Amino acid sequence: MTSASARQRSTRRRPSAAAGQHFTRSPCPMHLPIVLTCRFASHSSEESAKAKTQKEVIKTLKELKLHLPAEKRHGYKSSTLSTLKYALRCVKQVEGKVLPFQSALFCHPSGLDVSSYTIEEIDSITSEYTLKNNDIFAVAVSLSTGRIVYISDQAASILNCRRDVFKNTKFVEFLAPQDVSVFYSFTTPYRLPSWSMSTGAESSPSDCVQEKSFFCRISGGKECRGDLQYYPFRMTPYLMKVQDTVHAEDQFCCLLLAERVHSGYDAPRIPTDKRIFTTTHTPSCVFQDVDERAVPLLGYLPQDLIGTPVLLHLHPNDRPVMLGIHRKILHYAGQPFDHSSIRFCARNGEYIILDTSWSSFVNPWSRKVSFVIGRHKVRMGPVNEDVFVAPTSAAEVKTVDSDIQEVTEQIHRLLLQPVHTSGSSGYSSLPRTDHIFSMTSSSEDNCCGDKMAEQEEETCSKSRPVSDGSTWCHY
C-alpha cells in the first residue's frame, strides 16, 4: 500500500516538472499593466534616441553642404550623396598630408643660410610689399605645428574677417579643402628658398631656381562677415627662422606672400595683346600643365584643370574640331601651326573665344608624340567679366559623356601612330631660356623634365617680389 501510494505521488509530480521545462509562467494579471508600461517606456526611449541621432545627422549634413563649392550647390537641392562624396574626396586629399610639417625640422636643406627674425622684423620687411599693394598680405606659418606665427594687418580686410580669427589657428583651416594638398606639396621645407638669399643683395639668379609660386583659395574662416567665400591667391613661399619667445630655439617657418588674383577682364584689365597663355596635354587629351597666366583669364587654378580632359571644357560643337587639330599635329611633326578659334568654358560657365596655335614634342626614339603644346590668345572674353564666380545653374556642371569619350579615344589612337616626317620638338612656339635646356637628355622623361625646368625658370622670373609696388605676375 505504501509502495503504491509512493508511485502515485511520483506520477503526479512528473507532469509539473515537464511543464516547468517546456512552458514559461504567465505574469500575474495584476502585474500585466506594469509590464506593458515598462515595455512602452523602453520602446519610447529607443525612438527618442533614434530621432535625436537623425536630427544630428541632418544638422551635420547641412553644415557639410555649406562647405560645398558654389558650383556644386544646385540651389537648395544639393543631394546627400554628392555632399558625402565631396567630403570623402576632401578627406582623402588631406589624409596623410600633415606629416610634412611635423617632420620639417628633420628635412630642411642642409647648408642653406636661413636667417632668424623677430616678429617685429618680419612685419618691417614684409611691409615693403604689403603697404604698396592693397591685394597682398604676408603670413608666417610654423613648419612644426602648422599654426600661424605672424600675419599682417591687411589679411583681415582682404579676407573680410576679424583679425582675431587668426589667433592660435592652423593656416590650412582657411584654405579651400581641395587646395590643402597643393599647399603642402609646394611648402615642403627642402623646396623652399631662403628669404635672406632670395631678397638679399647677394642673391643671384641661380638662387631663384627653387622659388615657385602656386595658387590657393583662401577664406576668412567660419566667423567671416557674410557667407563663407573663398578668394583666389597667388602664393610665393620662403623659408626663414622666427625667434620664439617661449622656447629657447628658433622655429622654422614658411613665410608666404599672398596676392589676391582678380579677373583679367575687370579693371584694371589685362591688355588684349597680353591675354595669352599656354597649355600642354597628353596624347590622351588630358591637361598636363597649365600656364599661370591662364588663371585670371579662365577663372580656374592650375590644379582645377590638370588631370582633367581637355574636351570637357570645350563647347560641344568644337570637340570634333580637336580631332582635325590633332591630325595636323601628327602631320606637322612638332612644327607649330595656327588653327581656327575654339570656344573654352570659363569657370563662371560662360564661353570665351580663343585663337590657338599648336605644336608637339616628338620622342626622337619612338617617333611618337609625347605631349601637345597649345598657345592660346583670348579673342573675345565672357559677358560676365568675373570669371571666378561660380556657375549660376546646375546645367554648367560638367560630366564626361559618350561624345567626349569617343573623340578622346579617336585622338589617342591617332597619336599612337609614329611620326615619319622629320621635325623639331616644337618649342619654337613657347618663350624659352636656352640655358635651361639639358643637351644630355636622352629619354622621353628627361625631355619632359627639360620642358618643366624651362617653365619653372620662366615662372621664377615672374614670381620674385619687387619693391616698386607692382604686382608679381606681369601678364
Coordinates of C-alpha atoms in Angstrom, one line a residue:
M1 CA 0.0 0.0 0.0
T2 CA 2.8 2.3 0.9
S3 CA 4.7 1.4 -2.3
A4 CA 1.6 2.0 -4.4
S5 CA 0.9 5.4 -2.9
A6 CA 4.5 6.5 -3.4
R7 CA 4.3 5.6 -7.1
Q8 CA 1.1 7.6 -7.4
R9 CA 2.7 10.7 -5.8
S10 CA 5.7 10.3 -8.1
T11 CA 3.4 10.1 -11.1
R12 CA 1.6 13.2 -10.1
R13 CA 4.9 15.2 -9.7
R14 CA 6.3 14.3 -13.2
P15 CA 3.9 16.4 -15.3
S16 CA 4.6 19.5 -13.3
A17 CA 8.4 19.0 -13.8
A18 CA 7.8 18.6 -17.5
A19 CA 5.7 21.7 -17.6
G20 CA 8.5 23.6 -16.0
Q21 CA 10.8 22.6 -18.8
H22 CA 8.6 23.5 -21.7
F23 CA 6.4 26.4 -20.6
T24 CA 7.0 29.8 -19.1
R25 CA 5.0 31.1 -16.3
S26 CA 2.5 33.7 -17.4
P27 CA 2.6 37.0 -15.5
C28 CA 0.0 37.6 -12.9
P29 CA -3.0 39.5 -14.2
M30 CA -2.4 42.1 -11.5
H31 CA 1.2 42.7 -12.8
L32 CA 0.3 43.0 -16.5
P33 CA -0.1 46.8 -16.7
I34 CA 3.3 47.3 -15.1
V35 CA 5.0 45.0 -17.6
L36 CA 3.3 46.8 -20.6
T37 CA 4.3 50.2 -19.2
C38 CA 7.9 49.2 -18.9
R39 CA 8.0 47.8 -22.4
F40 CA 6.4 51.0 -23.8
A41 CA 8.9 53.2 -21.9
S42 CA 11.8 51.2 -23.3
H43 CA 10.3 51.5 -26.8
S44 CA 9.8 55.3 -26.4
S45 CA 13.4 55.8 -25.2
E46 CA 14.7 53.9 -28.3
E47 CA 12.5 56.0 -30.6
S48 CA 13.7 59.2 -28.9
A49 CA 17.4 58.2 -29.3
K50 CA 16.8 57.4 -33.0
A51 CA 15.1 60.8 -33.5
K52 CA 18.0 62.6 -31.8
T53 CA 20.5 60.8 -33.9
Q54 CA 18.6 61.6 -37.0
K55 CA 18.5 65.3 -36.1
E56 CA 22.2 65.3 -35.6
V57 CA 22.8 63.6 -38.9
I58 CA 20.6 66.2 -40.7
K59 CA 22.4 69.0 -38.9
T60 CA 25.8 67.6 -39.9
L61 CA 24.8 67.2 -43.5
K62 CA 23.5 70.8 -43.6
E63 CA 26.9 72.0 -42.2
L64 CA 28.7 69.9 -44.8
K65 CA 26.6 71.4 -47.6
L66 CA 27.7 74.9 -46.5
H67 CA 31.3 73.9 -47.4
L68 CA 30.4 72.6 -50.9
P69 CA 32.0 74.8 -53.7
A70 CA 29.5 77.2 -55.1
E71 CA 29.4 75.3 -58.4
K72 CA 28.3 72.1 -56.7
R73 CA 25.5 73.8 -54.8
H74 CA 22.4 73.5 -57.0
G75 CA 20.2 75.9 -55.2
Y76 CA 18.9 74.1 -52.1
K77 CA 18.9 70.7 -53.8
S78 CA 22.4 69.5 -53.1
S79 CA 22.0 65.8 -52.7
T80 CA 23.1 63.9 -49.7
L81 CA 25.1 61.5 -51.8
S82 CA 27.0 64.3 -53.6
T83 CA 27.8 66.0 -50.3
L84 CA 29.2 62.8 -48.8
K85 CA 31.2 62.1 -51.9
Y86 CA 32.7 65.5 -51.8
A87 CA 33.5 65.2 -48.1
L88 CA 35.2 61.8 -48.7
R89 CA 37.2 63.2 -51.5
C90 CA 38.4 66.1 -49.3
V91 CA 39.4 63.6 -46.5
K92 CA 41.4 61.6 -49.0
Q93 CA 43.2 64.7 -50.2
V94 CA 44.1 65.8 -46.7
E95 CA 44.8 62.4 -45.2
G96 CA 48.5 61.9 -44.5
K97 CA 49.4 65.5 -45.5
V98 CA 50.2 66.7 -42.0
L99 CA 53.4 64.7 -41.8
P100 CA 55.5 67.1 -43.9
F101 CA 55.0 69.9 -41.4
Q102 CA 55.6 67.6 -38.4
S103 CA 58.9 66.3 -39.8
A104 CA 60.0 69.7 -41.1
L105 CA 62.9 70.1 -38.7
F106 CA 64.5 66.9 -39.9
C107 CA 64.3 67.6 -43.6
H108 CA 65.3 71.3 -44.0
P109 CA 68.1 71.8 -46.6
S110 CA 71.5 71.3 -45.0
G111 CA 74.0 74.1 -45.6
L112 CA 71.3 76.6 -46.5
D113 CA 71.7 80.0 -45.0
V114 CA 68.4 80.5 -43.1
S115 CA 68.4 83.8 -41.1
S116 CA 66.4 84.3 -38.0
Y117 CA 63.9 87.2 -37.5
T118 CA 61.7 88.6 -34.7
I119 CA 58.0 89.2 -35.3
E120 CA 58.8 93.0 -35.4
E121 CA 61.4 92.4 -38.1
I122 CA 59.1 90.3 -40.2
D123 CA 56.5 93.0 -40.0
S124 CA 59.0 95.5 -41.1
I125 CA 60.5 93.6 -44.1
T126 CA 57.1 92.5 -45.4
S127 CA 55.6 95.9 -45.2
E128 CA 57.7 96.9 -48.2
Y129 CA 55.3 94.8 -50.2
T130 CA 52.0 94.9 -48.3
L131 CA 51.8 98.7 -47.9
K132 CA 52.4 99.2 -51.6
N133 CA 49.8 96.8 -52.9
N134 CA 46.3 96.5 -51.3
D135 CA 45.9 93.0 -52.5
I136 CA 48.9 91.5 -50.7
F137 CA 49.2 90.2 -47.2
A138 CA 52.1 88.3 -45.5
V139 CA 51.8 85.2 -43.2
A140 CA 54.4 83.1 -41.4
V141 CA 53.4 79.5 -40.7
S142 CA 55.2 77.2 -38.3
L143 CA 56.7 74.2 -40.1
S144 CA 56.4 72.1 -36.9
T145 CA 52.8 72.9 -35.9
G146 CA 51.2 74.5 -39.0
R147 CA 49.9 77.3 -36.8
I148 CA 50.1 81.0 -37.8
V149 CA 53.0 82.7 -36.2
Y150 CA 52.6 86.1 -37.9
I151 CA 50.0 87.6 -40.2
S152 CA 49.9 91.2 -41.5
D153 CA 47.1 93.5 -40.7
Q154 CA 46.0 93.6 -44.4
A155 CA 44.8 90.0 -44.2
A156 CA 41.6 90.8 -42.2
S157 CA 40.4 93.5 -44.7
I158 CA 41.3 91.4 -47.8
L159 CA 39.6 88.3 -46.5
N160 CA 36.7 90.3 -45.0
C161 CA 37.0 89.0 -41.4
R162 CA 38.1 89.9 -37.9
R163 CA 41.9 89.9 -37.1
D164 CA 41.4 87.7 -34.0
V165 CA 40.2 84.7 -36.1
F166 CA 43.9 84.0 -37.0
K167 CA 45.0 83.7 -33.4
N168 CA 46.3 80.3 -32.4
T169 CA 44.9 78.6 -35.6
K170 CA 46.3 76.5 -38.3
F171 CA 46.6 78.2 -41.7
V172 CA 45.2 75.3 -43.6
E173 CA 41.9 75.8 -41.8
F174 CA 41.4 78.9 -44.0
L175 CA 42.1 77.1 -47.3
A176 CA 39.6 75.5 -49.6
P177 CA 39.6 71.8 -48.9
Q178 CA 40.6 70.9 -52.5
D179 CA 43.7 73.2 -52.2
V180 CA 45.1 71.8 -49.0
S181 CA 47.2 69.1 -50.7
V182 CA 48.5 71.7 -53.1
F183 CA 49.6 73.9 -50.3
Y184 CA 51.5 71.1 -48.6
S185 CA 53.2 70.0 -51.7
F186 CA 54.6 73.5 -52.5
T187 CA 55.7 74.2 -48.9
T188 CA 57.8 71.2 -48.4
P189 CA 60.8 72.6 -46.5
Y190 CA 63.6 71.3 -48.7
R191 CA 61.9 73.0 -51.7
L192 CA 61.7 76.4 -50.1
P193 CA 64.2 79.2 -50.9
S194 CA 65.6 81.1 -48.1
W195 CA 64.1 84.6 -47.6
S196 CA 67.6 86.1 -47.0
M197 CA 69.1 84.5 -50.1
S198 CA 66.2 85.4 -52.3
T199 CA 65.8 89.0 -51.3
G200 CA 69.3 90.0 -50.1
A201 CA 71.8 92.0 -52.0
E202 CA 73.9 88.9 -52.6
S203 CA 71.1 86.9 -54.3
S204 CA 71.8 85.6 -57.8
P205 CA 69.6 84.1 -60.5
S206 CA 70.7 80.6 -59.5
D207 CA 69.3 81.1 -56.0
C208 CA 65.9 81.5 -57.6
V209 CA 65.7 78.1 -59.2
Q210 CA 63.7 76.6 -56.3
E211 CA 61.4 79.5 -56.0
K212 CA 58.0 78.7 -57.5
S213 CA 54.6 80.3 -56.8
F214 CA 51.4 78.4 -56.5
F215 CA 47.7 79.2 -56.2
C216 CA 45.2 78.6 -53.4
R217 CA 41.7 79.7 -52.4
I218 CA 41.6 81.4 -49.0
S219 CA 38.6 82.4 -46.9
G220 CA 38.2 84.4 -43.7
G221 CA 37.1 81.3 -41.8
K222 CA 33.7 80.4 -40.4
E223 CA 33.5 83.7 -38.5
C224 CA 33.9 85.9 -41.5
R225 CA 31.3 88.5 -42.2
G226 CA 28.6 87.3 -44.6
D227 CA 28.6 83.9 -46.4
L228 CA 31.8 81.8 -46.5
Q229 CA 33.6 82.8 -49.6
Y230 CA 37.0 81.7 -51.0
Y231 CA 39.2 84.1 -52.9
P232 CA 42.0 83.0 -55.3
F233 CA 45.5 84.0 -54.3
R234 CA 49.0 83.6 -55.8
M235 CA 51.3 82.4 -53.1
T236 CA 55.1 82.8 -53.0
P237 CA 56.7 80.8 -50.2
Y238 CA 60.1 81.3 -48.5
L239 CA 62.0 79.6 -45.7
M240 CA 63.0 81.5 -42.5
K241 CA 63.5 81.1 -38.8
V242 CA 61.4 83.0 -36.3
Q243 CA 62.7 83.8 -32.9
D244 CA 60.4 82.1 -30.4
T245 CA 59.8 83.9 -27.1
V246 CA 58.5 80.8 -25.4
H247 CA 61.1 78.2 -26.4
A248 CA 64.8 78.6 -26.4
E249 CA 65.3 77.5 -30.0
D250 CA 64.1 79.4 -33.1
Q251 CA 61.4 77.6 -35.1
F252 CA 61.5 77.1 -38.9
C253 CA 58.6 78.9 -40.6
C254 CA 57.3 79.3 -44.1
L255 CA 56.8 82.9 -45.0
L256 CA 54.1 83.4 -47.6
L257 CA 53.4 86.5 -49.7
A258 CA 49.8 86.1 -50.8
E259 CA 48.4 88.3 -53.6
R260 CA 44.8 88.1 -54.5
V261 CA 44.1 87.4 -58.1
H262 CA 41.4 89.4 -59.9
S263 CA 39.6 88.6 -63.2
G264 CA 41.7 89.7 -66.2
Y265 CA 38.6 91.3 -67.7
D266 CA 37.8 93.6 -64.7
A267 CA 39.5 96.9 -64.3
P268 CA 42.5 97.2 -64.3
R269 CA 42.1 94.9 -67.3
I270 CA 44.9 92.8 -68.8
P271 CA 45.7 94.4 -72.2
T272 CA 44.2 92.4 -75.1
D273 CA 47.5 91.8 -76.7
K274 CA 48.7 90.1 -73.4
R275 CA 45.8 87.8 -72.9
I276 CA 47.9 84.8 -73.8
F277 CA 48.6 81.5 -72.0
T278 CA 49.9 78.1 -72.9
T279 CA 48.9 74.6 -72.0
T280 CA 50.2 71.1 -72.5
H281 CA 48.2 67.9 -72.7
T282 CA 48.9 64.2 -73.2
P283 CA 48.1 62.1 -76.3
S284 CA 45.0 61.0 -74.3
C285 CA 43.9 64.7 -74.3
V286 CA 44.3 65.2 -70.6
F287 CA 45.7 68.5 -69.3
Q288 CA 49.3 68.0 -68.2
D289 CA 50.3 71.6 -67.4
V290 CA 48.6 75.0 -67.4
D291 CA 50.4 78.3 -67.6
E292 CA 49.7 80.5 -64.6
R293 CA 48.7 83.3 -66.9
A294 CA 45.5 81.4 -67.6
V295 CA 44.2 81.9 -64.0
P296 CA 42.8 85.4 -64.4
L297 CA 41.6 84.7 -68.0
L298 CA 39.8 81.4 -67.3
G299 CA 39.0 81.6 -63.6
Y300 CA 40.5 78.1 -63.0
L301 CA 43.5 77.5 -60.8
P302 CA 46.1 75.2 -62.4
Q303 CA 45.1 72.3 -60.2
D304 CA 41.5 72.6 -61.3
L305 CA 42.4 71.8 -64.9
I306 CA 45.5 69.5 -64.6
G307 CA 44.4 65.9 -64.9
T308 CA 41.0 66.7 -66.5
P309 CA 40.0 66.0 -70.1
V310 CA 40.6 68.9 -72.5
L311 CA 37.4 68.2 -74.4
L312 CA 35.4 68.6 -71.1
H313 CA 36.0 72.3 -71.2
L314 CA 35.3 72.9 -74.8
H315 CA 32.0 73.8 -76.5
P316 CA 30.3 70.6 -77.6
N317 CA 30.3 71.8 -81.2
D318 CA 34.1 72.3 -81.1
R319 CA 35.0 68.9 -79.8
P320 CA 35.1 67.3 -83.2
V321 CA 37.4 70.2 -84.3
M322 CA 40.0 68.9 -81.9
L323 CA 40.3 65.7 -83.9
G324 CA 41.2 67.7 -87.0
I325 CA 43.7 69.7 -85.0
H326 CA 45.5 66.5 -83.8
R327 CA 45.6 65.2 -87.4
K328 CA 47.5 68.4 -88.3
I329 CA 49.7 67.9 -85.2
L330 CA 50.7 64.5 -86.5
H331 CA 51.3 65.9 -90.0
Y332 CA 53.4 68.8 -88.9
A333 CA 55.5 66.5 -86.6
G334 CA 56.4 69.1 -84.0
Q335 CA 56.3 72.2 -86.1
P336 CA 54.0 75.0 -84.8
F337 CA 50.9 76.0 -86.8
D338 CA 47.9 78.2 -86.4
H339 CA 44.4 77.0 -86.3
S340 CA 40.9 78.4 -86.2
S341 CA 39.4 79.6 -83.0
I342 CA 37.7 77.4 -80.4
R343 CA 35.3 78.1 -77.5
F344 CA 36.5 77.4 -74.0
C345 CA 34.2 77.4 -71.0
A346 CA 35.5 79.6 -68.2
R347 CA 34.8 78.8 -64.5
N348 CA 31.7 81.1 -64.4
G349 CA 30.1 78.9 -67.1
E350 CA 30.4 81.3 -70.0
Y351 CA 32.4 80.6 -73.1
I352 CA 35.4 82.7 -74.3
I353 CA 36.8 82.5 -77.8
L354 CA 40.5 81.5 -78.2
D355 CA 42.7 81.9 -81.2
T356 CA 45.0 78.9 -80.9
S357 CA 48.3 77.7 -82.3
W358 CA 49.7 74.2 -81.7
S359 CA 52.9 72.2 -81.7
S360 CA 54.1 69.0 -80.1
F361 CA 57.1 67.2 -78.8
V362 CA 58.0 64.1 -80.7
N363 CA 60.1 61.5 -79.0
P364 CA 63.2 61.0 -81.3
W365 CA 63.4 57.3 -80.4
S366 CA 59.9 56.1 -80.6
R367 CA 58.9 58.8 -83.2
K368 CA 55.6 59.3 -81.4
V369 CA 54.0 62.4 -80.0
S370 CA 54.9 62.7 -76.2
F371 CA 52.8 65.8 -75.5
V372 CA 51.0 68.5 -77.3
I373 CA 51.6 72.3 -76.6
G374 CA 48.9 74.8 -77.2
R375 CA 49.3 78.6 -77.3
H376 CA 46.1 80.4 -76.8
K377 CA 45.1 84.1 -77.2
V378 CA 41.8 85.4 -76.0
R379 CA 39.9 87.0 -78.9
M380 CA 36.6 87.6 -77.0
G381 CA 36.1 87.5 -73.3
P382 CA 32.9 86.4 -71.4
V383 CA 29.8 88.6 -70.9
N384 CA 30.2 88.3 -67.2
E385 CA 33.7 89.6 -66.6
D386 CA 34.1 88.0 -63.2
V387 CA 35.4 84.6 -64.3
F388 CA 35.9 83.4 -60.7
V389 CA 32.2 83.5 -59.8
A390 CA 30.6 80.0 -59.7
P391 CA 28.2 78.9 -62.4
T392 CA 24.6 80.1 -61.8
S393 CA 22.8 76.8 -62.8
A394 CA 23.3 73.1 -62.3
A395 CA 23.5 72.7 -66.1
E396 CA 27.0 74.1 -66.0
V397 CA 28.3 71.1 -64.0
K398 CA 30.5 69.2 -66.5
T399 CA 30.4 65.5 -66.9
V400 CA 32.3 63.2 -69.3
D401 CA 29.7 61.9 -71.7
S402 CA 29.9 59.4 -74.5
D403 CA 30.8 62.0 -77.1
I404 CA 33.8 63.2 -75.2
Q405 CA 35.0 59.6 -74.7
E406 CA 34.6 58.8 -78.4
V407 CA 36.5 61.8 -79.7
T408 CA 39.2 61.3 -77.0
E409 CA 39.7 57.6 -78.0
Q410 CA 40.0 58.6 -81.7
I411 CA 42.7 61.2 -80.8
H412 CA 44.6 58.7 -78.7
R413 CA 44.5 56.1 -81.4
L414 CA 45.7 58.7 -83.9
L415 CA 48.7 59.8 -81.8
L416 CA 49.8 56.2 -81.3
Q417 CA 51.0 56.3 -84.9
P418 CA 54.7 57.0 -85.4
V419 CA 55.6 60.3 -87.0
H420 CA 57.6 59.8 -90.2
T421 CA 58.3 63.4 -91.1
S422 CA 61.4 64.9 -89.6
G423 CA 60.8 67.9 -87.5
S424 CA 61.8 69.9 -84.4
S425 CA 60.4 69.4 -80.9
G426 CA 58.0 72.3 -81.3
Y427 CA 59.4 74.6 -78.6
S428 CA 59.6 77.5 -81.0
S429 CA 56.0 78.4 -80.1
L430 CA 56.9 79.0 -76.4
P431 CA 59.1 81.6 -74.7
R432 CA 62.3 79.9 -73.8
T433 CA 65.6 80.4 -72.0
D434 CA 68.2 78.4 -73.8
H435 CA 70.5 77.9 -70.8
I436 CA 67.8 75.8 -69.1
F437 CA 67.9 73.0 -71.7
S438 CA 70.0 70.0 -70.9
M439 CA 71.7 68.7 -74.0
T440 CA 72.5 65.4 -72.4
S441 CA 68.9 64.2 -72.1
S442 CA 68.2 61.0 -74.0
S443 CA 64.9 59.7 -72.7
E444 CA 61.4 60.9 -73.0
D445 CA 61.2 61.6 -69.3
N446 CA 64.3 63.8 -69.4
C447 CA 62.9 65.7 -72.4
C448 CA 59.7 66.3 -70.4
G449 CA 61.9 67.4 -67.5
D450 CA 63.7 69.9 -69.6
K451 CA 60.4 71.5 -70.6
M452 CA 59.2 71.7 -67.0
A453 CA 62.5 73.2 -65.9
E454 CA 62.2 75.8 -68.6
Q455 CA 58.7 76.7 -67.5
E456 CA 59.8 76.8 -63.8
E457 CA 62.6 79.2 -64.7
E458 CA 60.1 81.4 -66.5
T459 CA 57.7 81.3 -63.5
C460 CA 60.6 82.1 -61.2
S461 CA 61.4 85.3 -63.1
K462 CA 57.8 86.4 -62.7
S463 CA 57.4 85.5 -59.1
R464 CA 60.3 87.3 -57.5
P465 CA 58.9 90.2 -55.4
V466 CA 59.8 93.7 -56.4
S467 CA 60.0 96.8 -54.3
D468 CA 58.2 99.2 -56.6
G469 CA 54.8 98.1 -55.5
S470 CA 53.8 96.5 -58.8
T471 CA 52.2 93.1 -58.8
W472 CA 54.3 90.0 -59.1
C473 CA 52.6 88.5 -62.1
H474 CA 53.1 90.5 -65.3
Y475 CA 50.6 89.5 -67.9

